[in-house]
mmCIF file with all atom_site columns, C-alpha atoms in Angstrom:
data_model
loop_
_atom_site.group_PDB
_atom_site.id
_atom_site.type_symbol
_atom_site.label_atom_id
_atom_site.label_alt_id
_atom_site.label_comp_id
_atom_site.label_asym_id
_atom_site.label_entity_id
_atom_site.label_seq_id
_atom_site.pdbx_PDB_ins_code
_atom_site.Cartn_x
_atom_site.Cartn_y
_atom_site.Cartn_z
_atom_site.occupancy
_atom_site.B_iso_or_equiv
_atom_site.pdbx_formal_charge
_atom_site.auth_seq_id
_atom_site.auth_comp_id
_atom_site.auth_asym_id
_atom_site.auth_atom_id
_atom_site.pdbx_PDB_model_num
ATOM 1   C CA . MET A 1 1   ? 18.372  50.737 122.445 1.00 0.00 ? 1   MET A CA 1
ATOM 2   C CA . ALA A 1 2   ? 21.877  51.826 123.281 1.00 0.00 ? 2   ALA A CA 1
ATOM 3   C CA . LYS A 1 3   ? 20.752  55.059 124.944 1.00 0.00 ? 3   LYS A CA 1
ATOM 4   C CA . GLN A 1 4   ? 18.591  53.064 127.375 1.00 0.00 ? 4   GLN A CA 1
ATOM 5   C CA . LYS A 1 5   ? 21.500  50.756 128.246 1.00 0.00 ? 5   LYS A CA 1
ATOM 6   C CA . GLU A 1 6   ? 23.871  53.701 128.734 1.00 0.00 ? 6   GLU A CA 1
ATOM 7   C CA . GLY A 1 7   ? 21.363  55.385 131.030 1.00 0.00 ? 7   GLY A CA 1
ATOM 8   C CA . ASP A 1 8   ? 20.836  58.441 128.804 1.00 0.00 ? 8   ASP A CA 1
ATOM 9   C CA . ILE A 1 9   ? 17.150  57.625 128.344 1.00 0.00 ? 9   ILE A CA 1
ATOM 10  C CA . LYS A 1 10  ? 14.880  56.136 130.971 1.00 0.00 ? 10  LYS A CA 1
ATOM 11  C CA . LEU A 1 11  ? 11.968  54.511 129.159 1.00 0.00 ? 11  LEU A CA 1
ATOM 12  C CA . GLU A 1 12  ? 10.305  53.494 132.401 1.00 0.00 ? 12  GLU A CA 1
ATOM 13  C CA . ALA A 1 13  ? 10.355  57.029 133.836 1.00 0.00 ? 13  ALA A CA 1
ATOM 14  C CA . VAL A 1 14  ? 6.563   57.345 133.613 1.00 0.00 ? 14  VAL A CA 1
ATOM 15  C CA . TYR A 1 15  ? 6.089   54.211 135.691 1.00 0.00 ? 15  TYR A CA 1
ATOM 16  C CA . ALA A 1 16  ? 9.151   54.507 137.946 1.00 0.00 ? 16  ALA A CA 1
ATOM 17  C CA . GLU A 1 17  ? 7.558   56.538 140.737 1.00 0.00 ? 17  GLU A CA 1
ATOM 18  C CA . PRO A 1 18  ? 4.422   54.387 141.192 1.00 0.00 ? 18  PRO A CA 1
ATOM 19  C CA . ILE A 1 19  ? 6.514   51.203 141.100 1.00 0.00 ? 19  ILE A CA 1
ATOM 20  C CA . LYS A 1 20  ? 8.958   52.700 143.605 1.00 0.00 ? 20  LYS A CA 1
ATOM 21  C CA . ASP A 1 21  ? 6.075   53.599 145.933 1.00 0.00 ? 21  ASP A CA 1
ATOM 22  C CA . LEU A 1 22  ? 4.602   50.128 145.608 1.00 0.00 ? 22  LEU A CA 1
ATOM 23  C CA . LYS A 1 23  ? 7.980   48.518 146.348 1.00 0.00 ? 23  LYS A CA 1
ATOM 24  C CA . LYS A 1 24  ? 8.307   50.680 149.452 1.00 0.00 ? 24  LYS A CA 1
ATOM 25  C CA . VAL A 1 25  ? 4.855   49.687 150.715 1.00 0.00 ? 25  VAL A CA 1
ATOM 26  C CA . LEU A 1 26  ? 5.524   46.007 150.009 1.00 0.00 ? 26  LEU A CA 1
ATOM 27  C CA . LYS A 1 27  ? 8.887   46.157 151.782 1.00 0.00 ? 27  LYS A CA 1
ATOM 28  C CA . GLU A 1 28  ? 7.299   47.781 154.828 1.00 0.00 ? 28  GLU A CA 1
ATOM 29  C CA . SER A 1 29  ? 4.625   45.091 154.813 1.00 0.00 ? 29  SER A CA 1
ATOM 30  C CA . GLY A 1 30  ? 7.218   42.315 154.577 1.00 0.00 ? 30  GLY A CA 1
ATOM 31  C CA . TYR A 1 31  ? 6.361   41.077 151.064 1.00 0.00 ? 31  TYR A CA 1
ATOM 32  C CA . LYS A 1 32  ? 9.857   40.572 149.641 1.00 0.00 ? 32  LYS A CA 1
ATOM 33  C CA . VAL A 1 33  ? 8.734   38.043 147.015 1.00 0.00 ? 33  VAL A CA 1
ATOM 34  C CA . SER A 1 34  ? 6.399   40.606 145.473 1.00 0.00 ? 34  SER A CA 1
ATOM 35  C CA . SER A 1 35  ? 9.308   43.013 145.114 1.00 0.00 ? 35  SER A CA 1
ATOM 36  C CA . LYS A 1 36  ? 10.966  40.575 142.709 1.00 0.00 ? 36  LYS A CA 1
ATOM 37  C CA . GLU A 1 37  ? 7.767   40.399 140.689 1.00 0.00 ? 37  GLU A CA 1
ATOM 38  C CA . LEU A 1 38  ? 7.741   44.200 140.482 1.00 0.00 ? 38  LEU A CA 1
ATOM 39  C CA . ASP A 1 39  ? 11.295  44.120 139.124 1.00 0.00 ? 39  ASP A CA 1
ATOM 40  C CA . GLN A 1 40  ? 10.077  41.676 136.493 1.00 0.00 ? 40  GLN A CA 1
ATOM 41  C CA . LEU A 1 41  ? 7.113   43.946 135.733 1.00 0.00 ? 41  LEU A CA 1
ATOM 42  C CA . GLN A 1 42  ? 9.452   46.902 135.293 1.00 0.00 ? 42  GLN A CA 1
ATOM 43  C CA . ALA A 1 43  ? 11.616  44.871 132.882 1.00 0.00 ? 43  ALA A CA 1
ATOM 44  C CA . ASN A 1 44  ? 8.493   43.875 130.929 1.00 0.00 ? 44  ASN A CA 1
ATOM 45  C CA . ILE A 1 45  ? 7.399   47.516 130.715 1.00 0.00 ? 45  ILE A CA 1
ATOM 46  C CA . ILE A 1 46  ? 10.789  48.521 129.300 1.00 0.00 ? 46  ILE A CA 1
ATOM 47  C CA . ARG A 1 47  ? 10.679  45.665 126.786 1.00 0.00 ? 47  ARG A CA 1
ATOM 48  C CA . ASP A 1 48  ? 7.149   46.642 125.657 1.00 0.00 ? 48  ASP A CA 1
ATOM 49  C CA . ILE A 1 49  ? 8.130   50.296 125.259 1.00 0.00 ? 49  ILE A CA 1
ATOM 50  C CA . GLN A 1 50  ? 11.165  49.284 123.186 1.00 0.00 ? 50  GLN A CA 1
ATOM 51  C CA . LYS A 1 51  ? 8.927   47.144 120.955 1.00 0.00 ? 51  LYS A CA 1
ATOM 52  C CA . ASP A 1 52  ? 6.596   50.116 120.477 1.00 0.00 ? 52  ASP A CA 1
ATOM 53  C CA . PHE A 1 53  ? 9.526   52.348 119.520 1.00 0.00 ? 53  PHE A CA 1
ATOM 54  C CA . ASP A 1 54  ? 10.666  49.774 116.966 1.00 0.00 ? 54  ASP A CA 1
ATOM 55  C CA . LYS A 1 55  ? 7.145   49.224 115.634 1.00 0.00 ? 55  LYS A CA 1
ATOM 56  C CA . TYR A 1 56  ? 6.338   52.926 115.229 1.00 0.00 ? 56  TYR A CA 1
ATOM 57  C CA . GLU A 1 57  ? 9.835   54.161 114.363 1.00 0.00 ? 57  GLU A CA 1
ATOM 58  C CA . SER A 1 58  ? 8.897   55.601 110.965 1.00 0.00 ? 58  SER A CA 1
ATOM 59  C CA . ASP A 1 59  ? 5.801   57.341 112.388 1.00 0.00 ? 59  ASP A CA 1
ATOM 60  C CA . ILE A 1 60  ? 7.840   58.826 115.237 1.00 0.00 ? 60  ILE A CA 1
ATOM 61  C CA . LYS A 1 61  ? 10.496  60.115 112.830 1.00 0.00 ? 61  LYS A CA 1
ATOM 62  C CA . GLU A 1 62  ? 7.823   61.592 110.554 1.00 0.00 ? 62  GLU A CA 1
ATOM 63  C CA . ASP A 1 63  ? 6.133   63.373 113.476 1.00 0.00 ? 63  ASP A CA 1
ATOM 64  C CA . ILE A 1 64  ? 9.424   64.770 114.774 1.00 0.00 ? 64  ILE A CA 1
ATOM 65  C CA . GLY A 1 65  ? 10.359  65.976 111.293 1.00 0.00 ? 65  GLY A CA 1
ATOM 66  C CA . GLN A 1 66  ? 6.927   67.535 110.800 1.00 0.00 ? 66  GLN A CA 1
ATOM 67  C CA . ASN A 1 67  ? 7.162   69.391 114.115 1.00 0.00 ? 67  ASN A CA 1
ATOM 68  C CA . ILE A 1 68  ? 10.632  70.714 113.346 1.00 0.00 ? 68  ILE A CA 1
ATOM 69  C CA . LEU A 1 69  ? 9.508   71.924 109.914 1.00 0.00 ? 69  LEU A CA 1
ATOM 70  C CA . ALA A 1 70  ? 6.411   73.528 111.453 1.00 0.00 ? 70  ALA A CA 1
ATOM 71  C CA . ARG A 1 71  ? 8.694   76.105 113.034 1.00 0.00 ? 71  ARG A CA 1
ATOM 72  C CA . TYR A 1 72  ? 10.119  77.231 109.708 1.00 0.00 ? 72  TYR A CA 1
ATOM 73  C CA . LEU A 1 73  ? 7.616   76.495 106.924 1.00 0.00 ? 73  LEU A CA 1
ATOM 74  C CA . PRO A 1 74  ? 4.187   77.956 106.181 1.00 0.00 ? 74  PRO A CA 1
ATOM 75  C CA . GLU A 1 75  ? 1.200   75.751 106.960 1.00 0.00 ? 75  GLU A CA 1
ATOM 76  C CA . ARG A 1 76  ? 0.369   75.298 103.264 1.00 0.00 ? 76  ARG A CA 1
ATOM 77  C CA . MET A 1 77  ? 3.748   73.670 102.616 1.00 0.00 ? 77  MET A CA 1
ATOM 78  C CA . LEU A 1 78  ? 3.379   71.437 105.666 1.00 0.00 ? 78  LEU A CA 1
ATOM 79  C CA . ILE A 1 79  ? 0.003   70.209 104.424 1.00 0.00 ? 79  ILE A CA 1
ATOM 80  C CA . GLN A 1 80  ? 1.406   69.521 100.942 1.00 0.00 ? 80  GLN A CA 1
ATOM 81  C CA . ARG A 1 81  ? 4.294   67.588 102.472 1.00 0.00 ? 81  ARG A CA 1
ATOM 82  C CA . GLY A 1 82  ? 1.931   65.645 104.711 1.00 0.00 ? 82  GLY A CA 1
ATOM 83  C CA . VAL A 1 83  ? -0.364  64.684 101.837 1.00 0.00 ? 83  VAL A CA 1
ATOM 84  C CA . LYS A 1 84  ? 2.573   63.416 99.762  1.00 0.00 ? 84  LYS A CA 1
ATOM 85  C CA . SER A 1 85  ? 3.747   61.106 102.545 1.00 0.00 ? 85  SER A CA 1
ATOM 86  C CA . ASP A 1 86  ? 0.311   60.041 103.833 1.00 0.00 ? 86  ASP A CA 1
ATOM 87  C CA . LYS A 1 87  ? -0.140  56.275 103.483 1.00 0.00 ? 87  LYS A CA 1
ATOM 88  C CA . GLN A 1 88  ? -3.922  56.479 103.135 1.00 0.00 ? 88  GLN A CA 1
ATOM 89  C CA . VAL A 1 89  ? -3.755  59.165 100.451 1.00 0.00 ? 89  VAL A CA 1
ATOM 90  C CA . ASN A 1 90  ? -1.194  57.125 98.513  1.00 0.00 ? 90  ASN A CA 1
ATOM 91  C CA . ALA A 1 91  ? -3.340  53.989 98.836  1.00 0.00 ? 91  ALA A CA 1
ATOM 92  C CA . ALA A 1 92  ? -6.372  55.932 97.569  1.00 0.00 ? 92  ALA A CA 1
ATOM 93  C CA . LEU A 1 93  ? -4.377  57.210 94.578  1.00 0.00 ? 93  LEU A CA 1
ATOM 94  C CA . ASP A 1 94  ? -3.222  53.672 93.770  1.00 0.00 ? 94  ASP A CA 1
ATOM 95  C CA . LEU A 1 95  ? -6.826  52.486 93.985  1.00 0.00 ? 95  LEU A CA 1
ATOM 96  C CA . ILE A 1 96  ? -8.035  55.237 91.650  1.00 0.00 ? 96  ILE A CA 1
ATOM 97  C CA . LYS A 1 97  ? -5.299  54.361 89.139  1.00 0.00 ? 97  LYS A CA 1
ATOM 98  C CA . ASP A 1 98  ? -6.351  50.677 89.174  1.00 0.00 ? 98  ASP A CA 1
ATOM 99  C CA . GLY A 1 99  ? -9.779  50.987 87.534  1.00 0.00 ? 99  GLY A CA 1
ATOM 100 C CA . GLU A 1 100 ? -10.608 47.275 87.783  1.00 0.00 ? 100 GLU A CA 1
ATOM 101 C CA . LYS A 1 101 ? -9.940  47.133 91.520  1.00 0.00 ? 101 LYS A CA 1
ATOM 102 C CA . PHE A 1 102 ? -11.745 50.451 92.004  1.00 0.00 ? 102 PHE A CA 1
ATOM 103 C CA . ASP A 1 103 ? -14.836 49.113 90.212  1.00 0.00 ? 103 ASP A CA 1
ATOM 104 C CA . LYS A 1 104 ? -14.713 45.872 92.181  1.00 0.00 ? 104 LYS A CA 1
ATOM 105 C CA . ILE A 1 105 ? -14.518 47.603 95.568  1.00 0.00 ? 105 ILE A CA 1
ATOM 106 C CA . LEU A 1 106 ? -17.243 50.113 94.775  1.00 0.00 ? 106 LEU A CA 1
ATOM 107 C CA . ALA A 1 107 ? -19.345 47.601 92.798  1.00 0.00 ? 107 ALA A CA 1
ATOM 108 C CA . ARG A 1 108 ? -19.867 50.040 89.945  1.00 0.00 ? 108 ARG A CA 1
ATOM 109 C CA . THR A 1 109 ? -21.795 47.528 87.858  1.00 0.00 ? 109 THR A CA 1
ATOM 110 C CA . GLY A 1 110 ? -25.316 46.212 88.325  1.00 0.00 ? 110 GLY A CA 1
ATOM 111 C CA . ASN A 1 111 ? -28.601 47.715 89.467  1.00 0.00 ? 111 ASN A CA 1
ATOM 112 C CA . VAL A 1 112 ? -28.721 51.283 90.691  1.00 0.00 ? 112 VAL A CA 1
ATOM 113 C CA . ARG A 1 113 ? -31.207 52.613 93.187  1.00 0.00 ? 113 ARG A CA 1
ATOM 114 C CA . GLU A 1 114 ? -31.304 56.246 94.228  1.00 0.00 ? 114 GLU A CA 1
ATOM 115 C CA . GLY A 1 115 ? -32.369 57.569 97.597  1.00 0.00 ? 115 GLY A CA 1
ATOM 116 C CA . ILE A 1 116 ? -31.980 60.337 100.126 1.00 0.00 ? 116 ILE A CA 1
ATOM 117 C CA . VAL A 1 117 ? -30.680 60.336 103.657 1.00 0.00 ? 117 VAL A CA 1
ATOM 118 C CA . GLY A 1 118 ? -31.690 63.500 105.482 1.00 0.00 ? 118 GLY A CA 1
ATOM 119 C CA . GLY A 1 119 ? -31.205 63.466 109.240 1.00 0.00 ? 119 GLY A CA 1
ATOM 120 C CA . SER A 1 120 ? -32.271 60.004 110.340 1.00 0.00 ? 120 SER A CA 1
ATOM 121 C CA . THR A 1 121 ? -34.865 59.327 107.625 1.00 0.00 ? 121 THR A CA 1
ATOM 122 C CA . PHE A 1 122 ? -34.542 57.275 104.469 1.00 0.00 ? 122 PHE A CA 1
ATOM 123 C CA . ASN A 1 123 ? -37.166 57.743 101.789 1.00 0.00 ? 123 ASN A CA 1
ATOM 124 C CA . THR A 1 124 ? -36.571 56.634 98.211  1.00 0.00 ? 124 THR A CA 1
ATOM 125 C CA . ALA A 1 125 ? -40.056 57.604 97.017  1.00 0.00 ? 125 ALA A CA 1
ATOM 126 C CA . ALA A 1 126 ? -39.653 61.266 97.924  1.00 0.00 ? 126 ALA A CA 1
ATOM 127 C CA . ALA A 1 127 ? -36.009 61.550 96.860  1.00 0.00 ? 127 ALA A CA 1
ATOM 128 C CA . GLY A 1 128 ? -36.467 64.390 94.385  1.00 0.00 ? 128 GLY A CA 1
ATOM 129 C CA . LYS A 1 129 ? -38.808 66.304 96.675  1.00 0.00 ? 129 LYS A CA 1
ATOM 130 C CA . LEU A 1 130 ? -36.430 66.084 99.664  1.00 0.00 ? 130 LEU A CA 1
ATOM 131 C CA . LEU A 1 131 ? -33.506 67.371 97.653  1.00 0.00 ? 131 LEU A CA 1
ATOM 132 C CA . ASP A 1 132 ? -35.449 70.483 96.745  1.00 0.00 ? 132 ASP A CA 1
ATOM 133 C CA . GLU A 1 133 ? -36.801 71.103 100.249 1.00 0.00 ? 133 GLU A CA 1
ATOM 134 C CA . ASP A 1 134 ? -33.944 70.040 102.520 1.00 0.00 ? 134 ASP A CA 1
ATOM 135 C CA . GLU A 1 135 ? -30.543 71.578 101.889 1.00 0.00 ? 135 GLU A CA 1
ATOM 136 C CA . PHE A 1 136 ? -28.949 69.171 104.396 1.00 0.00 ? 136 PHE A CA 1
ATOM 137 C CA . ALA A 1 137 ? -30.103 65.995 102.629 1.00 0.00 ? 137 ALA A CA 1
ATOM 138 C CA . ALA A 1 138 ? -27.568 63.822 100.848 1.00 0.00 ? 138 ALA A CA 1
ATOM 139 C CA . LYS A 1 139 ? -28.213 62.069 97.556  1.00 0.00 ? 139 LYS A CA 1
ATOM 140 C CA . PHE A 1 140 ? -26.708 58.653 97.052  1.00 0.00 ? 140 PHE A CA 1
ATOM 141 C CA . SER A 1 141 ? -26.748 55.717 94.653  1.00 0.00 ? 141 SER A CA 1
ATOM 142 C CA . LEU A 1 142 ? -26.803 52.077 95.750  1.00 0.00 ? 142 LEU A CA 1
ATOM 143 C CA . LYS A 1 143 ? -25.428 49.498 93.341  1.00 0.00 ? 143 LYS A CA 1
ATOM 144 C CA . TRP A 1 144 ? -25.769 45.780 93.787  1.00 0.00 ? 144 TRP A CA 1
#
């Protein structure tokens, strides 16, 4: 990160004050060896932060772009843009397009058993009755 080396950005700024205070206390106490270890800790913190920036670079850019656009675009357009670039949505679409993989993951072949989950109860015998009586019940099918 050139900006870090030039001094324009201080990645360790969040940790600088506590480390500085600790160095001061150690110096006053006469622990000079520990001061060197703190310098090493500070270097490790910077290295870890740089790795995180590299690892999440595309996510960071996407978030910055989204926040800039949020100032100028209506929310509906932001949501549409977000859905188009969402990795999970795209993976779900790919899965739906691949019928064989979709069937395999959801095990759409075999025996089917219907039941109801309403609150914390599970009762397959009264499935139809619960659906009529409890508007918060959920109907499901188990396939195995």
